[in-house]
JSON list of C-alpha atoms in Angstrom, two decimals:
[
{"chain": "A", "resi": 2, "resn": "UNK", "atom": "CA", "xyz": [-207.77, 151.08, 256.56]},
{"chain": "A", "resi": 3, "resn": "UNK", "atom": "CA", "xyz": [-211.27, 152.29, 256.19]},
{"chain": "A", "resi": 4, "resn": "UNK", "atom": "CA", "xyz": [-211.60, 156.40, 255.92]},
{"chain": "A", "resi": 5, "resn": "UNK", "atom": "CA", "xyz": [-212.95, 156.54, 259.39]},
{"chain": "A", "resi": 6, "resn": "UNK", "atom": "CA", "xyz": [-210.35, 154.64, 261.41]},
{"chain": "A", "resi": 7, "resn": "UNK", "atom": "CA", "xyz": [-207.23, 157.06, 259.42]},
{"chain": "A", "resi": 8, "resn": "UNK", "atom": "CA", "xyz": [-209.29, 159.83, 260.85]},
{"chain": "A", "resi": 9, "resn": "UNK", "atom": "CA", "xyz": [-209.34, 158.30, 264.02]},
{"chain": "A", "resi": 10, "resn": "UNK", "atom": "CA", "xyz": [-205.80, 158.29, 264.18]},
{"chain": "A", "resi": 11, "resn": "UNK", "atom": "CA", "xyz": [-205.27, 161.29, 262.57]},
{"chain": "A", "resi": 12, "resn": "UNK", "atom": "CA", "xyz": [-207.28, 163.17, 265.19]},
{"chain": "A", "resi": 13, "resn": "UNK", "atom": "CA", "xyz": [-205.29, 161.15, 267.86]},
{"chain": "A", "resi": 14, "resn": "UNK", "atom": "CA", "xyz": [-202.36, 162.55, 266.48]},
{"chain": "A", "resi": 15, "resn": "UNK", "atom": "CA", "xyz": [-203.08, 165.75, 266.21]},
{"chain": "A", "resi": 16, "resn": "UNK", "atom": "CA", "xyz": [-204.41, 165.34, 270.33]},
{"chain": "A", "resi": 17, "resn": "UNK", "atom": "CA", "xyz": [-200.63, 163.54, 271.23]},
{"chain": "A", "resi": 18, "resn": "UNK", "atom": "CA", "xyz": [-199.17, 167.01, 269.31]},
{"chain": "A", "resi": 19, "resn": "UNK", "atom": "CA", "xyz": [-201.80, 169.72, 270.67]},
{"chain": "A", "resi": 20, "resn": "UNK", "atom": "CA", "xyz": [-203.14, 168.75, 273.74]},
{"chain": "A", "resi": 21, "resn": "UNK", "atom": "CA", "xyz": [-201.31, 168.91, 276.68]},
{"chain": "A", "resi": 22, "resn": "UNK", "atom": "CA", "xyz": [-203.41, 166.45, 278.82]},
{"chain": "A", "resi": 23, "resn": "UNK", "atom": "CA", "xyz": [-203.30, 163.88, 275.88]},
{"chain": "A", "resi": 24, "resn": "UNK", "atom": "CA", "xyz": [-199.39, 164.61, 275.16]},
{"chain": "A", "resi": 25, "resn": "UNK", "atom": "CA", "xyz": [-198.72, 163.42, 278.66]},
{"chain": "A", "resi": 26, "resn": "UNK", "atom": "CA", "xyz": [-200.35, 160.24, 278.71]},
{"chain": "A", "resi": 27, "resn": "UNK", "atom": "CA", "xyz": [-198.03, 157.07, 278.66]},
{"chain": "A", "resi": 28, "resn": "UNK", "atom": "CA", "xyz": [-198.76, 153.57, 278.92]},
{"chain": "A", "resi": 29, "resn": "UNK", "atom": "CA", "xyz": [-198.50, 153.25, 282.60]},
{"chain": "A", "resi": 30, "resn": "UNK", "atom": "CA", "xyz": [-201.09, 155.85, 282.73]},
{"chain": "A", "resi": 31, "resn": "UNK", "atom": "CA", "xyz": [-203.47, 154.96, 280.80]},
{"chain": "A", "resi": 32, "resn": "UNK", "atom": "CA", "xyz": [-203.34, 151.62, 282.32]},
{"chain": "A", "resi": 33, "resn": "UNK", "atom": "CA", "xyz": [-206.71, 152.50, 284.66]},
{"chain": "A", "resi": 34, "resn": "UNK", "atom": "CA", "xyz": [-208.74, 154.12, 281.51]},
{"chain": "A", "resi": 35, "resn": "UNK", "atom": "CA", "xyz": [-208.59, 151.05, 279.72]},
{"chain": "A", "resi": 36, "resn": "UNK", "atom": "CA", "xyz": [-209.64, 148.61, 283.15]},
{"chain": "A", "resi": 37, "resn": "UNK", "atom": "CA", "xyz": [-212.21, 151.17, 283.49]},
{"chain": "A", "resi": 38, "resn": "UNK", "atom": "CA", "xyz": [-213.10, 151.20, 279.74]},
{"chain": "A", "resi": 39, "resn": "UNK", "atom": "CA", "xyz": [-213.26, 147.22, 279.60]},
{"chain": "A", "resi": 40, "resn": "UNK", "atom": "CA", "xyz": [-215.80, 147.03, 282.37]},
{"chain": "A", "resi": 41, "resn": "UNK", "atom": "CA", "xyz": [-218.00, 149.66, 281.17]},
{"chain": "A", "resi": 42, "resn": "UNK", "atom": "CA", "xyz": [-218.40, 147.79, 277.94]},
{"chain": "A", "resi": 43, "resn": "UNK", "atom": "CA", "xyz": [-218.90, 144.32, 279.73]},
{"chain": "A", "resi": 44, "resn": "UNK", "atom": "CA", "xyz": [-221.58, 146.17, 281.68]},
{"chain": "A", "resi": 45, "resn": "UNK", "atom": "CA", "xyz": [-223.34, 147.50, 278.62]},
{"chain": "A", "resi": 46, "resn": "UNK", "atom": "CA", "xyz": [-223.08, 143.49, 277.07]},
{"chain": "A", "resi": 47, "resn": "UNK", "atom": "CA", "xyz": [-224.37, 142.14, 280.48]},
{"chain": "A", "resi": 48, "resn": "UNK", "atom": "CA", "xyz": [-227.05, 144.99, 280.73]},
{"chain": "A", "resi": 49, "resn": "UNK", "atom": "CA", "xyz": [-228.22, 144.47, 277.32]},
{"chain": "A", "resi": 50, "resn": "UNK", "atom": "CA", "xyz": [-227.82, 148.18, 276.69]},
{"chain": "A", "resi": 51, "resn": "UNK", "atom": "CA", "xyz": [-228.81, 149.32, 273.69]},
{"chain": "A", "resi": 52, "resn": "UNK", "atom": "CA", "xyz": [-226.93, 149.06, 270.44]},
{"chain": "A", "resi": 53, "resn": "UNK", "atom": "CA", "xyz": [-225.91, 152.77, 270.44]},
{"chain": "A", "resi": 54, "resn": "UNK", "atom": "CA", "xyz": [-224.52, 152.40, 274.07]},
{"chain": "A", "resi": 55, "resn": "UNK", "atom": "CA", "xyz": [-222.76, 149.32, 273.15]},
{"chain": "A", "resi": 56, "resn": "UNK", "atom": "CA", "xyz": [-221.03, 151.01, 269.98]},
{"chain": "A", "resi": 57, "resn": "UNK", "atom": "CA", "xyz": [-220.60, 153.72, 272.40]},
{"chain": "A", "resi": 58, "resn": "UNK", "atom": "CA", "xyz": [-218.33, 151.49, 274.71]},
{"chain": "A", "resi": 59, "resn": "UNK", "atom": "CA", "xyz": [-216.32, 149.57, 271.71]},
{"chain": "A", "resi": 60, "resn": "UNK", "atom": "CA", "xyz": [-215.75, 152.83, 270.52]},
{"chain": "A", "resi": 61, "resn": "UNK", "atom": "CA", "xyz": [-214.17, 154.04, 274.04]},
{"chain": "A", "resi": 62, "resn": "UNK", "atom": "CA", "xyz": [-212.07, 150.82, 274.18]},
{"chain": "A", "resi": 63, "resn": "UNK", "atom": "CA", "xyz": [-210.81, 151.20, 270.51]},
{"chain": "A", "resi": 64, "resn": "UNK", "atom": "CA", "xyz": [-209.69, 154.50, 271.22]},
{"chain": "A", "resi": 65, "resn": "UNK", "atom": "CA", "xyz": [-207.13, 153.12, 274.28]},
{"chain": "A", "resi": 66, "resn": "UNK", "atom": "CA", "xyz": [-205.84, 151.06, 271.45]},
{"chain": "A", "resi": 67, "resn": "UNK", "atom": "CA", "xyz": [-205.06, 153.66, 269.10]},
{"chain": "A", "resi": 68, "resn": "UNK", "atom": "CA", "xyz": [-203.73, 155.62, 272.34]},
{"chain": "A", "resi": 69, "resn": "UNK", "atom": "CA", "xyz": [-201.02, 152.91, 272.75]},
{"chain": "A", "resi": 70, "resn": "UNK", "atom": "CA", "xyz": [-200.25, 152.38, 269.31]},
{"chain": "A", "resi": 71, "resn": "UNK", "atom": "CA", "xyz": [-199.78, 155.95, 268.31]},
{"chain": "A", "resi": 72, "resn": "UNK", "atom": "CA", "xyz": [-197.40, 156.14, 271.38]},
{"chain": "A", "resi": 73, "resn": "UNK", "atom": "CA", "xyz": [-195.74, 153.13, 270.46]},
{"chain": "A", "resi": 74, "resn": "UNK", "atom": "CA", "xyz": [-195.42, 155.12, 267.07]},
{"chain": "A", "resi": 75, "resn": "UNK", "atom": "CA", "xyz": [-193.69, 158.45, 268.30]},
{"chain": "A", "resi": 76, "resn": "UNK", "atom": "CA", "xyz": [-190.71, 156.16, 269.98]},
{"chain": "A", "resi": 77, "resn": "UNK", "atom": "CA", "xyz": [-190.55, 154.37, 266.71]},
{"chain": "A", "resi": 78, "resn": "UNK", "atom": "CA", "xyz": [-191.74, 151.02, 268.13]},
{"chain": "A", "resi": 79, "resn": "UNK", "atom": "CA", "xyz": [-194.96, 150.07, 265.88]},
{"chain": "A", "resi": 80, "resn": "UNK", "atom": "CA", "xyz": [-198.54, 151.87, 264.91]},
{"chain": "A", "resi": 81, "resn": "UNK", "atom": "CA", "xyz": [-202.17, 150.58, 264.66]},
{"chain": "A", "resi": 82, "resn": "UNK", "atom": "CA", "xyz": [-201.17, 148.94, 261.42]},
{"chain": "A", "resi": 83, "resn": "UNK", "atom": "CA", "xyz": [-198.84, 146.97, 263.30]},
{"chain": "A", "resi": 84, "resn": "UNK", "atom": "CA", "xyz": [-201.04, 146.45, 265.64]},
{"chain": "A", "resi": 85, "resn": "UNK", "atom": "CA", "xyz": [-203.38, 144.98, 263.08]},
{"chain": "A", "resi": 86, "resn": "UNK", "atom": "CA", "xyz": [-201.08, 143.39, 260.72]},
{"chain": "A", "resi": 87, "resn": "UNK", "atom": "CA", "xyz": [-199.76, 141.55, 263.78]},
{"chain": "A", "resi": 88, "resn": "UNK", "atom": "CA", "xyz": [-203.13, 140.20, 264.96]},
{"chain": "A", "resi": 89, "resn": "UNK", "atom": "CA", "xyz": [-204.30, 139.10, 261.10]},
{"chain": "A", "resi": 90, "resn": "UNK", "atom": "CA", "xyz": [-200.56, 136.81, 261.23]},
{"chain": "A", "resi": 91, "resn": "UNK", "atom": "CA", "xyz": [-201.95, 135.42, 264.94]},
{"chain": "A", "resi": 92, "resn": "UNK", "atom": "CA", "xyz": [-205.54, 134.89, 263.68]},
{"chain": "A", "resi": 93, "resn": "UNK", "atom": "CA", "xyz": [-204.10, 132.69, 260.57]},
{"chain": "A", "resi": 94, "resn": "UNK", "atom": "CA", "xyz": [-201.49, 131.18, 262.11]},
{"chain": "A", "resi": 95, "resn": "UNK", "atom": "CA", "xyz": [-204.06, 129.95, 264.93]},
{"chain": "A", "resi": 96, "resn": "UNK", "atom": "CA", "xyz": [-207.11, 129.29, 263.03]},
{"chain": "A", "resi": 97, "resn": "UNK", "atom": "CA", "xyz": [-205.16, 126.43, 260.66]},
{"chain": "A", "resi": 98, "resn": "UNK", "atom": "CA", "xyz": [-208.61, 124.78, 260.26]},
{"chain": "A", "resi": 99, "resn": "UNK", "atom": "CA", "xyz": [-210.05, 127.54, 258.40]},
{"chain": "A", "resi": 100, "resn": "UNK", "atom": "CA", "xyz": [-206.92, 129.47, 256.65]},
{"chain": "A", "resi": 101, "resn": "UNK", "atom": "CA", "xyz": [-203.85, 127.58, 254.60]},
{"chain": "A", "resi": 102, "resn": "UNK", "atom": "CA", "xyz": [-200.20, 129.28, 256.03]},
{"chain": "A", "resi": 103, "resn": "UNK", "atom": "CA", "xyz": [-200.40, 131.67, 253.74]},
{"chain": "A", "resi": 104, "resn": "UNK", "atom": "CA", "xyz": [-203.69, 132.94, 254.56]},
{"chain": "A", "resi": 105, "resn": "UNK", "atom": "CA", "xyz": [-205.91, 131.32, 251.65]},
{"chain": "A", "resi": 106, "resn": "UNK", "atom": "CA", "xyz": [-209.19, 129.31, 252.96]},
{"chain": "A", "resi": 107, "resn": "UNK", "atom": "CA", "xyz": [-208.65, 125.83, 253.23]},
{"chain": "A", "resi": 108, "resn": "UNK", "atom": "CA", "xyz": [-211.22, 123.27, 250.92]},
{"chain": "A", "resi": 109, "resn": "UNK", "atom": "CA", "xyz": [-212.55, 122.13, 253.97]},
{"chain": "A", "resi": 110, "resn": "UNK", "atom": "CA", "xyz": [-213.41, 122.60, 257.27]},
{"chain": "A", "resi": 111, "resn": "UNK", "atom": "CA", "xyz": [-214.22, 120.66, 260.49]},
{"chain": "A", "resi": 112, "resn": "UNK", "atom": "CA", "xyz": [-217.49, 119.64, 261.24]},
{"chain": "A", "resi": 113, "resn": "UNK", "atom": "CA", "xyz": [-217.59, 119.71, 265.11]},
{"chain": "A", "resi": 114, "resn": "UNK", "atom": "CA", "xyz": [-216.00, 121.98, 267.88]},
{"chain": "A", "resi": 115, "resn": "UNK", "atom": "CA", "xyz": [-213.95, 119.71, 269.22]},
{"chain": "A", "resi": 116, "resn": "UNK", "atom": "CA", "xyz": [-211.92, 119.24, 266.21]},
{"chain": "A", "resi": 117, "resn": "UNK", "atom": "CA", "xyz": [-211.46, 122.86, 266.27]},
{"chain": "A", "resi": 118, "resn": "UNK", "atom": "CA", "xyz": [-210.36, 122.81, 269.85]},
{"chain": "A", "resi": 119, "resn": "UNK", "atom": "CA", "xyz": [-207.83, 120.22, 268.93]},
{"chain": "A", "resi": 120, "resn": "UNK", "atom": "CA", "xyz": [-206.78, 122.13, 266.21]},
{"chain": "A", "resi": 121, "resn": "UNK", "atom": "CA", "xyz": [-206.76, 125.12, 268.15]},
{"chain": "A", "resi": 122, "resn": "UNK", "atom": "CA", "xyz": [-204.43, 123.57, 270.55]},
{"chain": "A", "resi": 123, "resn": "UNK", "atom": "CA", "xyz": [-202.09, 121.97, 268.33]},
{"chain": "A", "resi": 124, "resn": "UNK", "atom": "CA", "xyz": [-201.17, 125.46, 266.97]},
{"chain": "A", "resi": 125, "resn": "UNK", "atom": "CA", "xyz": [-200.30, 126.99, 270.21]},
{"chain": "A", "resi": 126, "resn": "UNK", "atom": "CA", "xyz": [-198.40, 124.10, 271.25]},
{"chain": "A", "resi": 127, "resn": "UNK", "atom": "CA", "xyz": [-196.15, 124.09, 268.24]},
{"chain": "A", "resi": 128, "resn": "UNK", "atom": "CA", "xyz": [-195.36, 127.62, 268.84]},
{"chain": "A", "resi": 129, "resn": "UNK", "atom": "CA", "xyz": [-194.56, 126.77, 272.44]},
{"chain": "A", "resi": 130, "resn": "UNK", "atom": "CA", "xyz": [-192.14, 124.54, 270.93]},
{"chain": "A", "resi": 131, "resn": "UNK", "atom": "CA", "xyz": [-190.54, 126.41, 268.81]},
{"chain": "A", "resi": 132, "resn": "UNK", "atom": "CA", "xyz": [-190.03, 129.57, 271.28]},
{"chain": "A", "resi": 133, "resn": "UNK", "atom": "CA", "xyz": [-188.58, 126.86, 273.57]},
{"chain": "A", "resi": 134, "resn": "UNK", "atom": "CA", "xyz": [-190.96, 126.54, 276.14]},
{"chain": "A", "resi": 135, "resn": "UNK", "atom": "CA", "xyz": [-192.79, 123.32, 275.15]},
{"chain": "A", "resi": 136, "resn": "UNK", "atom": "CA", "xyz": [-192.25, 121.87, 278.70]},
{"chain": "A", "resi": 137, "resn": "UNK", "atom": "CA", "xyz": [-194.83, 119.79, 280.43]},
{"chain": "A", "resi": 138, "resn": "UNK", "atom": "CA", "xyz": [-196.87, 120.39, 283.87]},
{"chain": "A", "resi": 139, "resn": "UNK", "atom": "CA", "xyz": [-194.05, 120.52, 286.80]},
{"chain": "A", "resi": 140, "resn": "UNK", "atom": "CA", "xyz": [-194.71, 117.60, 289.70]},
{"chain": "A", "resi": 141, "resn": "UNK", "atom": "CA", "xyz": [-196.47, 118.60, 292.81]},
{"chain": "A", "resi": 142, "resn": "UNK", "atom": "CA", "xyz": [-195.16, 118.33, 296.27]},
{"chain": "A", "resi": 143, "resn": "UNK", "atom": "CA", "xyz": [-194.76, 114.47, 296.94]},
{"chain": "A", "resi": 144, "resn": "UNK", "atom": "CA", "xyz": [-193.40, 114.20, 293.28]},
{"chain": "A", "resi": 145, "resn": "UNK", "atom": "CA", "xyz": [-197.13, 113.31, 291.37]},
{"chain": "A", "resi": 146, "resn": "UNK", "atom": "CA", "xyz": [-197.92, 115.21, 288.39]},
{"chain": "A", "resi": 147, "resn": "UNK", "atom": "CA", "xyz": [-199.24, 118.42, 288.53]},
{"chain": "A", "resi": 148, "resn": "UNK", "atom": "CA", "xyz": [-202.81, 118.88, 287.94]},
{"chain": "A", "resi": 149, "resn": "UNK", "atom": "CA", "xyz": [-202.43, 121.76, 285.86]},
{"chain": "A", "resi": 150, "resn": "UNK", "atom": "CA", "xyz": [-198.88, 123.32, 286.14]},
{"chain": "A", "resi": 151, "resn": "UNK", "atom": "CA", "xyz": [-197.38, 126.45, 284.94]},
{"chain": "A", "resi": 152, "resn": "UNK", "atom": "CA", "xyz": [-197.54, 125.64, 281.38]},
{"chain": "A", "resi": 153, "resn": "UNK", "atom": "CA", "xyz": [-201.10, 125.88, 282.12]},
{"chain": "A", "resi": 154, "resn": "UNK", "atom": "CA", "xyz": [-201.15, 129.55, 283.71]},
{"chain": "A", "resi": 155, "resn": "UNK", "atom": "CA", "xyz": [-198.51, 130.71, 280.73]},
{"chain": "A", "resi": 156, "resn": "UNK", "atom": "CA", "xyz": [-200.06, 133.32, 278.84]},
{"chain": "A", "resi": 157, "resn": "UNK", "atom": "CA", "xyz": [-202.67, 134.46, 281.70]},
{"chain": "A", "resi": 158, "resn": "UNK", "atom": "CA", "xyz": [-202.21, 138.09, 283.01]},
{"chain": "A", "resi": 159, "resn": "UNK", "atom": "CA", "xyz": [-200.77, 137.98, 286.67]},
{"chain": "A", "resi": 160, "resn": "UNK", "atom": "CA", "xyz": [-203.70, 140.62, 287.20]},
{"chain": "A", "resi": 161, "resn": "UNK", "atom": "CA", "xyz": [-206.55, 138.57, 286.35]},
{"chain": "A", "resi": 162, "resn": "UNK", "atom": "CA", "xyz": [-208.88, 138.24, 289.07]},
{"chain": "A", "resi": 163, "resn": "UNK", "atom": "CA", "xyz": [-208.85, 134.78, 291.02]},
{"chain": "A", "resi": 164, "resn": "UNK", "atom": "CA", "xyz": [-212.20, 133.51, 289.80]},
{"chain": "A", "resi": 165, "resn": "UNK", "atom": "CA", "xyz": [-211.30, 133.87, 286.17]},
{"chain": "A", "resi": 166, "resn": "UNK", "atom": "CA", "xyz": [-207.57, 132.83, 286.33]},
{"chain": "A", "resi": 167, "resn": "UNK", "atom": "CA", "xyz": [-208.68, 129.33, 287.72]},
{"chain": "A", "resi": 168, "resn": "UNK", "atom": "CA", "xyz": [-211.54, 129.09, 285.58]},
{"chain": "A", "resi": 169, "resn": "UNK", "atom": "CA", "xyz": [-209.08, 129.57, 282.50]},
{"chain": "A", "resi": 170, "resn": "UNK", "atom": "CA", "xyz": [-206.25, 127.81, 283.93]},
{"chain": "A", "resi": 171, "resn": "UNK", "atom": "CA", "xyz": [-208.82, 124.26, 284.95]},
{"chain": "A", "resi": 172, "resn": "UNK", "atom": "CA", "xyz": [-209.94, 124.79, 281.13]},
{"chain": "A", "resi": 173, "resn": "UNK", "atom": "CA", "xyz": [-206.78, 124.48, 280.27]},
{"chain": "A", "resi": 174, "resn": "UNK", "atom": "CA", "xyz": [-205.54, 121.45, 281.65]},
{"chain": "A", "resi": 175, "resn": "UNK", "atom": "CA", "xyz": [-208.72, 119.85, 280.55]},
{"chain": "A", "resi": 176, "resn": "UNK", "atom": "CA", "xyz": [-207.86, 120.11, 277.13]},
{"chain": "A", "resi": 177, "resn": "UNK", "atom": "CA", "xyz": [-204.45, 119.33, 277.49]},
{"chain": "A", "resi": 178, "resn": "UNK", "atom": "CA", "xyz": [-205.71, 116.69, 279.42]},
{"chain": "A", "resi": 179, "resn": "UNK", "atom": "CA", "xyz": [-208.07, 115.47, 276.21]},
{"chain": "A", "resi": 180, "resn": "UNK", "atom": "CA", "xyz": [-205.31, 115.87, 273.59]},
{"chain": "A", "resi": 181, "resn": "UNK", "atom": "CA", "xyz": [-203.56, 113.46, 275.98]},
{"chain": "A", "resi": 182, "resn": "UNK", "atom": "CA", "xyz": [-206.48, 110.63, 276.25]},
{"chain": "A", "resi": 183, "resn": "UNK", "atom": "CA", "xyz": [-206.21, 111.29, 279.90]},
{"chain": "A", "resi": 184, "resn": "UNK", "atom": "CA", "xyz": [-209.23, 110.69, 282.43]},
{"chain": "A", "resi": 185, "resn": "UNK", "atom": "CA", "xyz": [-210.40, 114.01, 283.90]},
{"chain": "A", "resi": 186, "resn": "UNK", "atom": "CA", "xyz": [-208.34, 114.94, 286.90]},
{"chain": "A", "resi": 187, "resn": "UNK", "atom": "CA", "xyz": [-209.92, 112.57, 289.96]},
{"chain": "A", "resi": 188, "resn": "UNK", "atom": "CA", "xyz": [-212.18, 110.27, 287.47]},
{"chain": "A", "resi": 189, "resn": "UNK", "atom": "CA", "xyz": [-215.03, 111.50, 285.39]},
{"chain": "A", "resi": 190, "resn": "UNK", "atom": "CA", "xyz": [-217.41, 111.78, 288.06]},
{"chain": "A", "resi": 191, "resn": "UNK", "atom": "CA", "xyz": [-215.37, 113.25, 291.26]},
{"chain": "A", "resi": 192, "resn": "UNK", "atom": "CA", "xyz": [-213.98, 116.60, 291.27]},
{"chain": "A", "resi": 193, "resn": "UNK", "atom": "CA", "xyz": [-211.17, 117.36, 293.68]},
{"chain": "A", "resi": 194, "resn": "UNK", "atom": "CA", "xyz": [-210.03, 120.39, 295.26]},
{"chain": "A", "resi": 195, "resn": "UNK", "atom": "CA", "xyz": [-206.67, 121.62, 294.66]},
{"chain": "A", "resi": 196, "resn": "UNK", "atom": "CA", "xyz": [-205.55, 119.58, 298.06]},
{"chain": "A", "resi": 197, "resn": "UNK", "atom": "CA", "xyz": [-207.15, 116.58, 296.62]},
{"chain": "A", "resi": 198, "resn": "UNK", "atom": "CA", "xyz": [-210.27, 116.40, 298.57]},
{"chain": "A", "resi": 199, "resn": "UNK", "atom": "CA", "xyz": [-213.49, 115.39, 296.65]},
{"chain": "A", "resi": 200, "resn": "UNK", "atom": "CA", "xyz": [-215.86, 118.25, 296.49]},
{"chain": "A", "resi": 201, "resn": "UNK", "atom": "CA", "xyz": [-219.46, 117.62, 296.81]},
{"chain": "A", "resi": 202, "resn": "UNK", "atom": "CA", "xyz": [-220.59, 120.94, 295.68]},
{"chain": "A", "resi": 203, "resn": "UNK", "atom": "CA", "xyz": [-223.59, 120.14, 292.60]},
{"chain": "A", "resi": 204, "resn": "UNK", "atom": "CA", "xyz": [-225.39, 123.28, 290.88]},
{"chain": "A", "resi": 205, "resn": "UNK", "atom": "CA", "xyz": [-228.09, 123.19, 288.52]},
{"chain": "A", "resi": 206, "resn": "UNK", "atom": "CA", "xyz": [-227.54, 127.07, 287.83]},
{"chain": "A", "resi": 207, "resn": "UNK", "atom": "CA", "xyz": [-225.52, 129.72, 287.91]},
{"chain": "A", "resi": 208, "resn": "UNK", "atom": "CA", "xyz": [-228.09, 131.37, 290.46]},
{"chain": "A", "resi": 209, "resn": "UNK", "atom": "CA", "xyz": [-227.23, 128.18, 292.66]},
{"chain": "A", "resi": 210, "resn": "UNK", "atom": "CA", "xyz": [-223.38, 128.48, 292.06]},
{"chain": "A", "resi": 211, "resn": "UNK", "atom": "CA", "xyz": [-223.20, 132.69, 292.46]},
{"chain": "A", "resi": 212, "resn": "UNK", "atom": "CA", "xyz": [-224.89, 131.83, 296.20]},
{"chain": "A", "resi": 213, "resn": "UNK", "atom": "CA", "xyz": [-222.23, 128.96, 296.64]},
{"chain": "A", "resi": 214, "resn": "UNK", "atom": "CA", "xyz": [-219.70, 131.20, 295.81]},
{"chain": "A", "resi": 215, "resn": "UNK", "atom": "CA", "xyz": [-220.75, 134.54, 297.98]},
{"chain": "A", "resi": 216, "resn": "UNK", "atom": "CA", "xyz": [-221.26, 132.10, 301.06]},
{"chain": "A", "resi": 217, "resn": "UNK", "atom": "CA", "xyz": [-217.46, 131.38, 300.42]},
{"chain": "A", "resi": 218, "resn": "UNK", "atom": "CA", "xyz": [-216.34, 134.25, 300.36]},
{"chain": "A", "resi": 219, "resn": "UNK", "atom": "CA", "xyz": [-218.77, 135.50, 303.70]},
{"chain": "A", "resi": 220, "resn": "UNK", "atom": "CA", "xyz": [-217.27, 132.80, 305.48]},
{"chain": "A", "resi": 221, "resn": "UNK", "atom": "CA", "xyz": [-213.57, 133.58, 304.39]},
{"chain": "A", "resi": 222, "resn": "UNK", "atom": "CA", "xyz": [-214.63, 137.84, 305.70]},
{"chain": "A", "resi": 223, "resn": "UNK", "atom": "CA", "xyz": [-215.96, 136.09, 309.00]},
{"chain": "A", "resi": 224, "resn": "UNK", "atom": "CA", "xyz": [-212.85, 134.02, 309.74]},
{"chain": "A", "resi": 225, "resn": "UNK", "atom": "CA", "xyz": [-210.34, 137.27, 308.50]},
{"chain": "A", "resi": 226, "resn": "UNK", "atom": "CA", "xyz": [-209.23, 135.65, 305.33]},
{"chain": "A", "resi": 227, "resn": "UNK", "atom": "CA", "xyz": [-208.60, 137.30, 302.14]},
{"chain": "A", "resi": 228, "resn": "UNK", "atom": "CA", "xyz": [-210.77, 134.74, 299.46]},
{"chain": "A", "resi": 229, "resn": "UNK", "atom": "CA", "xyz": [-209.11, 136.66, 296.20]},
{"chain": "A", "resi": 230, "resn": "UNK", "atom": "CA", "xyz": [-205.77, 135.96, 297.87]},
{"chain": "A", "resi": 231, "resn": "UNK", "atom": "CA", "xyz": [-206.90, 132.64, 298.85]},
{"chain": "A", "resi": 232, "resn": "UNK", "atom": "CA", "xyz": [-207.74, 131.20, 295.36]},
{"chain": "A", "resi": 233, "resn": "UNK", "atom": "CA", "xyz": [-205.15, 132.64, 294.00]},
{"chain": "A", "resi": 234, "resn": "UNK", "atom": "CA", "xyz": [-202.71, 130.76, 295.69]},
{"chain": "A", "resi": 235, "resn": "UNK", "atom": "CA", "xyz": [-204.98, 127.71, 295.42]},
{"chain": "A", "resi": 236, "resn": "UNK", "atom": "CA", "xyz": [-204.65, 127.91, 291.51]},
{"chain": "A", "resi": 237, "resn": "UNK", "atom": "CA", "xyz": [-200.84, 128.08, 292.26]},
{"chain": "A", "resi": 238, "resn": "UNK", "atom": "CA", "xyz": [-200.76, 124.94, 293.87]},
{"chain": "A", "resi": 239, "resn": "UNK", "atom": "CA", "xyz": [-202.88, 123.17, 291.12]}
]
């Protein structure tokens, strides 16, 4: 590693061995820092912050991962290397349309997205398959195929928050859906809810969409309902 990140950790470890406040930090604890951390530096992206208050914030979320690695390191587990050398494998062994298996660039690459999508996707599946979990979507209910399925939410943090799990899980099955030469889930043109009624919900913004949504959510305070609960479930049922 560069000179500043081994003095990064170096000073980390000299914090785990001489500071008592640092010393008793575990995983579990340092759980909230790093929610806190992440938002801060979405913030600073969404504020358009400047660049030294943006490198302030990466900086701030790096440091939770050399927290966790160096305390993965003391019980013998891994350390930041690991950490790194792990995510290098991932990033080759995923990006197949950019690096040969062992790493090298490939002589060519694709041309559009959507090859690199498919690509992409092909990758993950075959390591679905061989950790043994290359199962399709799970029928509904009444026995019809599942619009997305667990396969779908595999991966996703239980945490995420509602909006984002069903906007990652719907991607999802889209592009299984694609790799499959499948129709989008009720016809190009008429998006269903997850109990199979069409929607007739259009926005030309996110403005538009961000007053669709709050409305929602006013109507589910007004009638004693919990709305995070709510589409959480609904992705569930998907």
């Amino acid at each position: 590693m560069s000179a500043a990140v081994d003095r990064l950790v170096e000073v980390v470890r000299l914090l785990r061995e001489h500071c008592l406040w640092t010393a008793a930090l575990t995983h579990a604890s340092l759980v909230t820092y790093l929610i806190e951390e992440s938002y801060e530096l979405v913030e600073a992206i969404e504020d358009g912050q400047p660049e030294e208050e943006l490198r302030g914030e990466l900086a701030d979320v790096l440091l939770q991962v050399v927290l966790h690695s160096e305390i993965a390191r003391e019980r013998g587990a891994f350390d930041l290397d690991g950490v790194a050398g792990a995510l290098t494998a991932k990033l080759v062994r995923r990006n197949r349309h950019v690096f040969t298996s062992d790493g090298a660039l490939q002589p060519s690459f694709p041309t559009t997205v959507a090859e690199i999508i498919a690509s992409w996707d092909e990758a993950k599946r075959q390591e679905k398959a061989a950790a043994g979990s290359g199962q399709g979507p799970e029928p509904g209910a009444d026995g019809s195929p599942r619009l997305v399925g667990p396969d779908a939410l595999e991966g996703l943090p239980r945490h995420l928050p509602a909006l984002a799990l069903a906007q990652k899980a719907l991607g999802r099955a889209e592009r299984r859906r694609a790799l499959e030469g499948a129709e989008p889930a009720g016809g190009p043109d008429a998006p269903t809810s997850a109990s199979g009624g069409a929607t007739s919900a259009g926005f030309a913004t996110e403005e538009e969409l961000g007053d669709f949504l709050l409305d929602a959510v006013r109507a589910a305070r007004a009638a004693g309902l919990d709305a995070e609960r709510a589409l959480r479930a609904a992705v569930g049922r998907l």
